Amino acid sequence: MRAPAVPPSPVRLIVLVALAMLAFAGNSLLCRLALRDTAIDAASFTTLRLVSGALALWLIVRLRGRAAAGGDWRSAFALFVYAAGFSFAYLALEAGTGALLLFGAVQTTMIGHGLVRGEGLRGPQWLGLALAMGGLVGLLLPGVSTPPPAGAALMLCAGAAWGVYSLRGRGAGDPTAVTAGNFLRAVPFALALSALCVARASMDAVGVAYALASGMLTSGIGYAIWYAALPSLRAASAATIQLSVPALAAFGGALLLGETPGLRLLLASGAILGGIAMVILPGARTAQRSR
């Protein structure tokens, strides 16, 4: 019998959470940097990210003395759709815009699933949902600063796929082992995508390095760090903390990629993230009290 896990100290918990959020934001930065500034194509980036992520997670799980036997093929396909849509979207989108669209689509998918299943919202939550949707519509309305439509659509699809993946993973056992299994199962889909896009395949050493870093560090190790911290966080705290990812990505894009967030993006970010917070935090607190 395994000894019960010892909760991390407050300082260690803060460090774990900070590293996880930086890793999630780092995915957007690495992908955008690779596809903008190197020769690697989106399909090759996707494949290298999933292969290296699978390897990193498999090693983490094996070092813990467990088997990466979790997951299933439908979840793996949702993971692949997320990774592929994410990569192709960043051919056109800036890092902060992409992260905001991704996060908005993930949360909208999960909130919509709850509504379909009969999970009611209170008045302020409905207001928050309307605010978030208004922010998303405002971001996508035609104008000089509108994100490229194809890139925005791909990122929204990626976010919806990640939302489906997250919903399917609820209560699925050891989350790191399950994620490792799903990454392994997603590799054949990625290889098939690369085969279909072989005529446009290209890469260079720097692009490959960015893809491997995205897979092993900001995806594989990043998820493992987050799952190590998650059991020690209240549901409301975990939901709130994740709101920082688009902001971190936008800040990183400005600092490292020379991207300048426009007024439309700033206003849309406030509406989307604030609205989502109004929806998810009361429900997270209710779930926490019912335990």
Tab-separated table of C-alpha atoms in Angstrom:
chain	number	residue	atom	x	y	z
A	1	MET	CA	0.000	0.000	0.000
A	2	ARG	CA	1.331	3.438	-0.943
A	3	ALA	CA	1.788	6.006	1.784
A	4	PRO	CA	-0.612	8.955	1.480
A	5	ALA	CA	0.800	11.903	-0.405
A	6	VAL	CA	2.157	14.678	1.791
A	7	PRO	CA	0.651	18.080	0.862
A	8	PRO	CA	3.285	20.561	-0.335
A	9	SER	CA	4.296	23.409	1.965
A	10	PRO	CA	2.774	26.834	1.192
A	11	VAL	CA	6.007	28.061	-0.369
A	12	ARG	CA	6.379	24.938	-2.506
A	13	LEU	CA	2.722	25.186	-3.545
A	14	ILE	CA	3.204	28.777	-4.674
A	15	VAL	CA	6.277	27.782	-6.669
A	16	LEU	CA	4.452	24.845	-8.293
A	17	VAL	CA	1.475	26.978	-9.270
A	18	ALA	CA	3.667	29.767	-10.646
A	19	LEU	CA	5.707	27.305	-12.709
A	20	ALA	CA	2.565	25.645	-14.071
A	21	MET	CA	0.979	28.930	-15.174
A	22	LEU	CA	4.246	30.060	-16.764
A	23	ALA	CA	4.412	26.722	-18.576
A	24	PHE	CA	0.870	27.065	-19.936
A	25	ALA	CA	1.558	30.601	-21.135
A	26	GLY	CA	4.902	29.384	-22.471
A	27	ASN	CA	3.131	26.994	-24.833
A	28	SER	CA	1.628	29.965	-26.669
A	29	LEU	CA	4.923	31.839	-26.748
A	30	LEU	CA	6.983	28.896	-27.993
A	31	CYS	CA	4.475	27.957	-30.676
A	32	ARG	CA	4.095	31.516	-31.964
A	33	LEU	CA	7.850	32.094	-31.868
A	34	ALA	CA	8.572	28.872	-33.753
A	35	LEU	CA	5.977	29.392	-36.467
A	36	ARG	CA	6.763	33.083	-36.924
A	37	ASP	CA	10.546	33.083	-36.767
A	38	THR	CA	11.759	29.625	-37.800
A	39	ALA	CA	11.298	27.292	-40.757
A	40	ILE	CA	9.243	24.633	-38.965
A	41	ASP	CA	5.731	24.016	-40.297
A	42	ALA	CA	2.631	23.682	-38.102
A	43	ALA	CA	2.125	19.951	-38.690
A	44	SER	CA	5.720	19.105	-37.783
A	45	PHE	CA	5.508	21.321	-34.698
A	46	THR	CA	2.342	19.479	-33.609
A	47	THR	CA	3.908	16.068	-34.122
A	48	LEU	CA	7.144	16.909	-32.311
A	49	ARG	CA	5.209	18.503	-29.445
A	50	LEU	CA	2.995	15.442	-28.932
A	51	VAL	CA	5.815	12.919	-29.344
A	52	SER	CA	8.138	14.725	-26.930
A	53	GLY	CA	5.270	15.409	-24.514
A	54	ALA	CA	4.359	11.727	-24.536
A	55	LEU	CA	7.982	10.797	-23.839
A	56	ALA	CA	8.305	13.276	-20.965
A	57	LEU	CA	5.036	12.180	-19.327
A	58	TRP	CA	5.865	8.495	-19.801
A	59	LEU	CA	9.206	9.012	-18.059
A	60	ILE	CA	7.553	10.925	-15.191
A	61	VAL	CA	4.964	8.207	-14.685
A	62	ARG	CA	7.562	5.421	-14.871
A	63	LEU	CA	9.785	7.187	-12.336
A	64	ARG	CA	6.796	7.145	-9.996
A	65	GLY	CA	6.542	3.388	-10.454
A	66	ARG	CA	3.288	3.487	-12.362
A	67	ALA	CA	2.141	2.592	-15.854
A	68	ALA	CA	0.966	5.130	-18.435
A	69	ALA	CA	-2.046	2.965	-19.218
A	70	GLY	CA	-4.769	5.518	-18.632
A	71	GLY	CA	-6.800	7.454	-21.159
A	72	ASP	CA	-8.756	6.362	-24.215
A	73	TRP	CA	-8.787	6.959	-27.941
A	74	ARG	CA	-11.603	9.518	-27.989
A	75	SER	CA	-9.836	11.666	-25.408
A	76	ALA	CA	-6.597	11.259	-27.349
A	77	PHE	CA	-8.306	12.466	-30.520
A	78	ALA	CA	-9.645	15.521	-28.682
A	79	LEU	CA	-6.093	16.176	-27.446
A	80	PHE	CA	-4.796	15.901	-31.008
A	81	VAL	CA	-7.458	18.290	-32.369
A	82	TYR	CA	-6.485	20.793	-29.668
A	83	ALA	CA	-2.747	20.513	-30.436
A	84	ALA	CA	-3.188	20.718	-34.209
A	85	GLY	CA	-5.665	23.601	-34.100
A	86	PHE	CA	-3.392	25.418	-31.641
A	87	SER	CA	-0.373	25.111	-33.932
A	88	PHE	CA	-2.107	26.104	-37.165
A	89	ALA	CA	-3.865	29.025	-35.443
A	90	TYR	CA	-0.534	30.471	-34.351
A	91	LEU	CA	0.534	30.832	-37.950
A	92	ALA	CA	-1.603	33.977	-37.865
A	93	LEU	CA	-2.448	34.924	-34.284
A	94	GLU	CA	-0.354	36.821	-31.765
A	95	ALA	CA	0.440	35.003	-28.519
A	96	GLY	CA	-1.882	36.965	-26.231
A	97	THR	CA	-4.831	36.928	-28.639
A	98	GLY	CA	-4.461	33.196	-29.196
A	99	ALA	CA	-4.294	32.415	-25.478
A	100	LEU	CA	-7.376	34.542	-24.808
A	101	LEU	CA	-9.382	32.847	-27.565
A	102	LEU	CA	-8.221	29.430	-26.403
A	103	PHE	CA	-9.082	30.044	-22.764
A	104	GLY	CA	-12.444	31.587	-23.651
A	105	ALA	CA	-13.380	28.622	-25.830
A	106	VAL	CA	-12.292	26.084	-23.197
A	107	GLN	CA	-14.378	27.666	-20.467
A	108	THR	CA	-17.351	28.326	-22.764
A	109	THR	CA	-17.368	24.670	-23.792
A	110	MET	CA	-17.301	23.469	-20.196
A	111	ILE	CA	-19.928	25.981	-19.060
A	112	GLY	CA	-22.140	25.060	-22.028
A	113	HIS	CA	-21.808	21.374	-21.167
A	114	GLY	CA	-22.965	22.123	-17.644
A	115	LEU	CA	-25.997	24.040	-18.909
A	116	VAL	CA	-26.972	21.207	-21.246
A	117	ARG	CA	-26.780	18.804	-18.305
A	118	GLY	CA	-29.118	20.978	-16.302
A	119	GLU	CA	-26.634	22.831	-14.105
A	120	GLY	CA	-28.436	26.078	-13.406
A	121	LEU	CA	-26.817	29.499	-13.223
A	122	ARG	CA	-27.771	32.289	-10.860
A	123	GLY	CA	-28.401	35.874	-11.912
A	124	PRO	CA	-24.821	37.148	-11.554
A	125	GLN	CA	-23.534	34.060	-13.367
A	126	TRP	CA	-25.834	34.715	-16.324
A	127	LEU	CA	-24.564	38.300	-16.346
A	128	GLY	CA	-20.988	37.000	-16.343
A	129	LEU	CA	-21.749	34.640	-19.223
A	130	ALA	CA	-23.283	37.489	-21.230
A	131	LEU	CA	-20.264	39.685	-20.450
A	132	ALA	CA	-17.809	36.984	-21.567
A	133	MET	CA	-19.708	36.261	-24.774
A	134	GLY	CA	-19.961	39.990	-25.483
A	135	GLY	CA	-16.213	40.315	-25.049
A	136	LEU	CA	-15.607	37.424	-27.435
A	137	VAL	CA	-17.968	38.878	-30.037
A	138	GLY	CA	-16.362	42.299	-29.628
A	139	LEU	CA	-12.911	40.813	-30.194
A	140	LEU	CA	-14.034	39.075	-33.390
A	141	LEU	CA	-16.116	41.885	-34.912
A	142	PRO	CA	-14.689	43.206	-38.201
A	143	GLY	CA	-12.200	46.010	-37.784
A	144	VAL	CA	-8.578	46.992	-38.144
A	145	SER	CA	-7.510	45.036	-35.047
A	146	THR	CA	-9.678	41.968	-35.621
A	147	PRO	CA	-7.721	38.694	-35.373
A	148	PRO	CA	-7.401	36.866	-38.715
A	149	PRO	CA	-10.683	34.910	-39.109
A	150	ALA	CA	-9.088	31.578	-40.040
A	151	GLY	CA	-6.633	31.710	-37.144
A	152	ALA	CA	-9.368	32.725	-34.704
A	153	ALA	CA	-11.637	29.898	-35.896
A	154	LEU	CA	-8.853	27.348	-35.528
A	155	MET	CA	-8.039	28.524	-32.004
A	156	LEU	CA	-11.705	28.420	-30.993
A	157	CYS	CA	-11.859	24.839	-32.298
A	158	ALA	CA	-8.687	24.037	-30.355
A	159	GLY	CA	-10.226	25.463	-27.185
A	160	ALA	CA	-13.458	23.528	-27.689
A	161	ALA	CA	-11.425	20.333	-28.144
A	162	TRP	CA	-9.456	21.009	-24.959
A	163	GLY	CA	-12.740	21.639	-23.155
A	164	VAL	CA	-14.035	18.262	-24.340
A	165	TYR	CA	-10.747	16.659	-23.280
A	166	SER	CA	-11.008	18.227	-19.829
A	167	LEU	CA	-14.620	17.107	-19.408
A	168	ARG	CA	-13.773	13.549	-20.420
A	169	GLY	CA	-10.872	13.493	-17.966
A	170	ARG	CA	-12.904	14.325	-14.866
A	171	GLY	CA	-12.575	11.566	-12.294
A	172	ALA	CA	-10.485	9.418	-14.633
A	173	GLY	CA	-7.935	8.362	-12.007
A	174	ASP	CA	-4.319	9.527	-11.757
A	175	PRO	CA	-4.397	12.613	-14.042
A	176	THR	CA	-0.699	12.447	-14.938
A	177	ALA	CA	-0.930	8.776	-15.942
A	178	VAL	CA	-4.133	9.431	-17.880
A	179	THR	CA	-2.560	12.387	-19.684
A	180	ALA	CA	0.521	10.298	-20.489
A	181	GLY	CA	-1.674	7.591	-21.990
A	182	ASN	CA	-3.607	10.111	-24.050
A	183	PHE	CA	-0.430	11.772	-25.342
A	184	LEU	CA	0.846	8.357	-26.437
A	185	ARG	CA	-2.438	7.604	-28.220
A	186	ALA	CA	-2.433	11.041	-29.892
A	187	VAL	CA	0.922	10.387	-31.595
A	188	PRO	CA	-0.528	8.265	-34.464
A	189	PHE	CA	-3.001	11.041	-35.303
A	190	ALA	CA	-0.156	13.552	-35.393
A	191	LEU	CA	1.952	11.302	-37.600
A	192	ALA	CA	-0.990	10.961	-39.991
A	193	LEU	CA	-1.310	14.759	-40.103
A	194	SER	CA	2.398	15.099	-40.915
A	195	ALA	CA	2.019	12.516	-43.677
A	196	LEU	CA	-0.863	14.483	-45.187
A	197	CYS	CA	1.154	17.702	-45.028
A	198	VAL	CA	4.477	16.198	-46.121
A	199	ALA	CA	4.583	18.309	-49.301
A	200	ARG	CA	4.789	21.447	-47.153
A	201	ALA	CA	6.991	19.999	-44.421
A	202	SER	CA	9.991	22.033	-43.371
A	203	MET	CA	12.024	22.540	-40.229
A	204	ASP	CA	15.277	23.815	-38.857
A	205	ALA	CA	17.224	23.188	-35.671
A	206	VAL	CA	15.776	26.162	-33.796
A	207	GLY	CA	12.209	25.307	-34.747
A	208	VAL	CA	12.700	21.707	-33.653
A	209	ALA	CA	14.161	22.906	-30.353
A	210	TYR	CA	11.111	25.104	-29.719
A	211	ALA	CA	8.763	22.218	-30.526
A	212	LEU	CA	10.619	19.841	-28.213
A	213	ALA	CA	10.613	22.450	-25.442
A	214	SER	CA	6.868	22.919	-25.918
A	215	GLY	CA	6.275	19.180	-25.712
A	216	MET	CA	8.644	18.175	-22.931
A	217	LEU	CA	8.770	21.292	-20.754
A	218	THR	CA	5.682	23.470	-21.110
A	219	SER	CA	3.322	20.577	-21.929
A	220	GLY	CA	4.584	17.355	-20.324
A	221	ILE	CA	6.380	18.695	-17.264
A	222	GLY	CA	3.993	21.663	-17.038
A	223	TYR	CA	0.956	19.384	-16.754
A	224	ALA	CA	2.732	17.157	-14.228
A	225	ILE	CA	3.547	20.204	-12.064
A	226	TRP	CA	-0.051	21.458	-12.247
A	227	TYR	CA	-1.465	18.071	-11.279
A	228	ALA	CA	0.969	17.947	-8.342
A	229	ALA	CA	-0.357	21.293	-7.090
A	230	LEU	CA	-4.037	20.810	-7.909
A	231	PRO	CA	-5.026	18.532	-4.981
A	232	SER	CA	-3.862	21.211	-2.525
A	233	LEU	CA	-5.910	23.998	-4.141
A	234	ARG	CA	-9.519	24.860	-3.507
A	235	ALA	CA	-11.627	24.601	-6.649
A	236	ALA	CA	-12.278	28.351	-6.619
A	237	SER	CA	-8.562	29.061	-6.260
A	238	ALA	CA	-7.655	26.746	-9.147
A	239	ALA	CA	-10.257	28.403	-11.373
A	240	THR	CA	-9.046	31.880	-10.477
A	241	ILE	CA	-5.373	31.061	-10.981
A	242	GLN	CA	-5.967	29.845	-14.525
A	243	LEU	CA	-7.360	33.255	-15.450
A	244	SER	CA	-3.754	34.467	-15.340
A	245	VAL	CA	-2.631	32.436	-18.361
A	246	PRO	CA	-3.882	34.750	-21.155
A	247	ALA	CA	-2.484	37.766	-19.306
A	248	LEU	CA	0.899	36.064	-18.901
A	249	ALA	CA	0.908	35.106	-22.578
A	250	ALA	CA	0.099	38.686	-23.612
A	251	PHE	CA	2.821	40.047	-21.337
A	252	GLY	CA	5.310	37.511	-22.670
A	253	GLY	CA	4.314	38.340	-26.228
A	254	ALA	CA	4.970	42.022	-25.592
A	255	LEU	CA	8.261	41.369	-23.805
A	256	LEU	CA	9.731	38.611	-25.957
A	257	LEU	CA	7.987	38.862	-29.321
A	258	GLY	CA	7.501	42.601	-29.668
A	259	GLU	CA	3.696	42.257	-29.813
A	260	THR	CA	1.668	45.264	-28.654
A	261	PRO	CA	-1.787	44.507	-27.196
A	262	GLY	CA	-4.326	46.914	-28.714
A	263	LEU	CA	-7.222	48.577	-26.919
A	264	ARG	CA	-9.699	46.063	-28.365
A	265	LEU	CA	-7.718	43.137	-26.968
A	266	LEU	CA	-7.400	44.783	-23.555
A	267	LEU	CA	-11.132	45.522	-23.338
A	268	ALA	CA	-12.068	42.068	-24.629
A	269	SER	CA	-9.689	40.451	-22.157
A	270	GLY	CA	-11.313	42.257	-19.253
A	271	ALA	CA	-14.806	41.291	-20.408
A	272	ILE	CA	-13.999	37.659	-21.209
A	273	LEU	CA	-11.870	36.854	-18.172
A	274	GLY	CA	-14.044	38.870	-15.791
A	275	GLY	CA	-17.217	37.297	-17.135
A	276	ILE	CA	-15.804	33.789	-16.895
A	277	ALA	CA	-14.727	34.467	-13.312
A	278	MET	CA	-18.292	35.535	-12.462
A	279	VAL	CA	-19.583	32.224	-13.838
A	280	ILE	CA	-17.102	29.676	-12.540
A	281	LEU	CA	-16.167	30.968	-9.101
A	282	PRO	CA	-19.595	30.665	-7.400
A	283	GLY	CA	-19.994	27.139	-8.780
A	284	ALA	CA	-16.490	26.177	-7.665
A	285	ARG	CA	-17.169	27.451	-4.142
A	286	THR	CA	-20.467	25.553	-4.003
A	287	ALA	CA	-18.736	22.342	-5.079
A	288	GLN	CA	-16.042	22.882	-2.468
A	289	ARG	CA	-18.600	23.357	0.350
A	290	SER	CA	-20.557	20.254	-0.684
A	291	ARG	CA	-17.553	17.949	-0.191
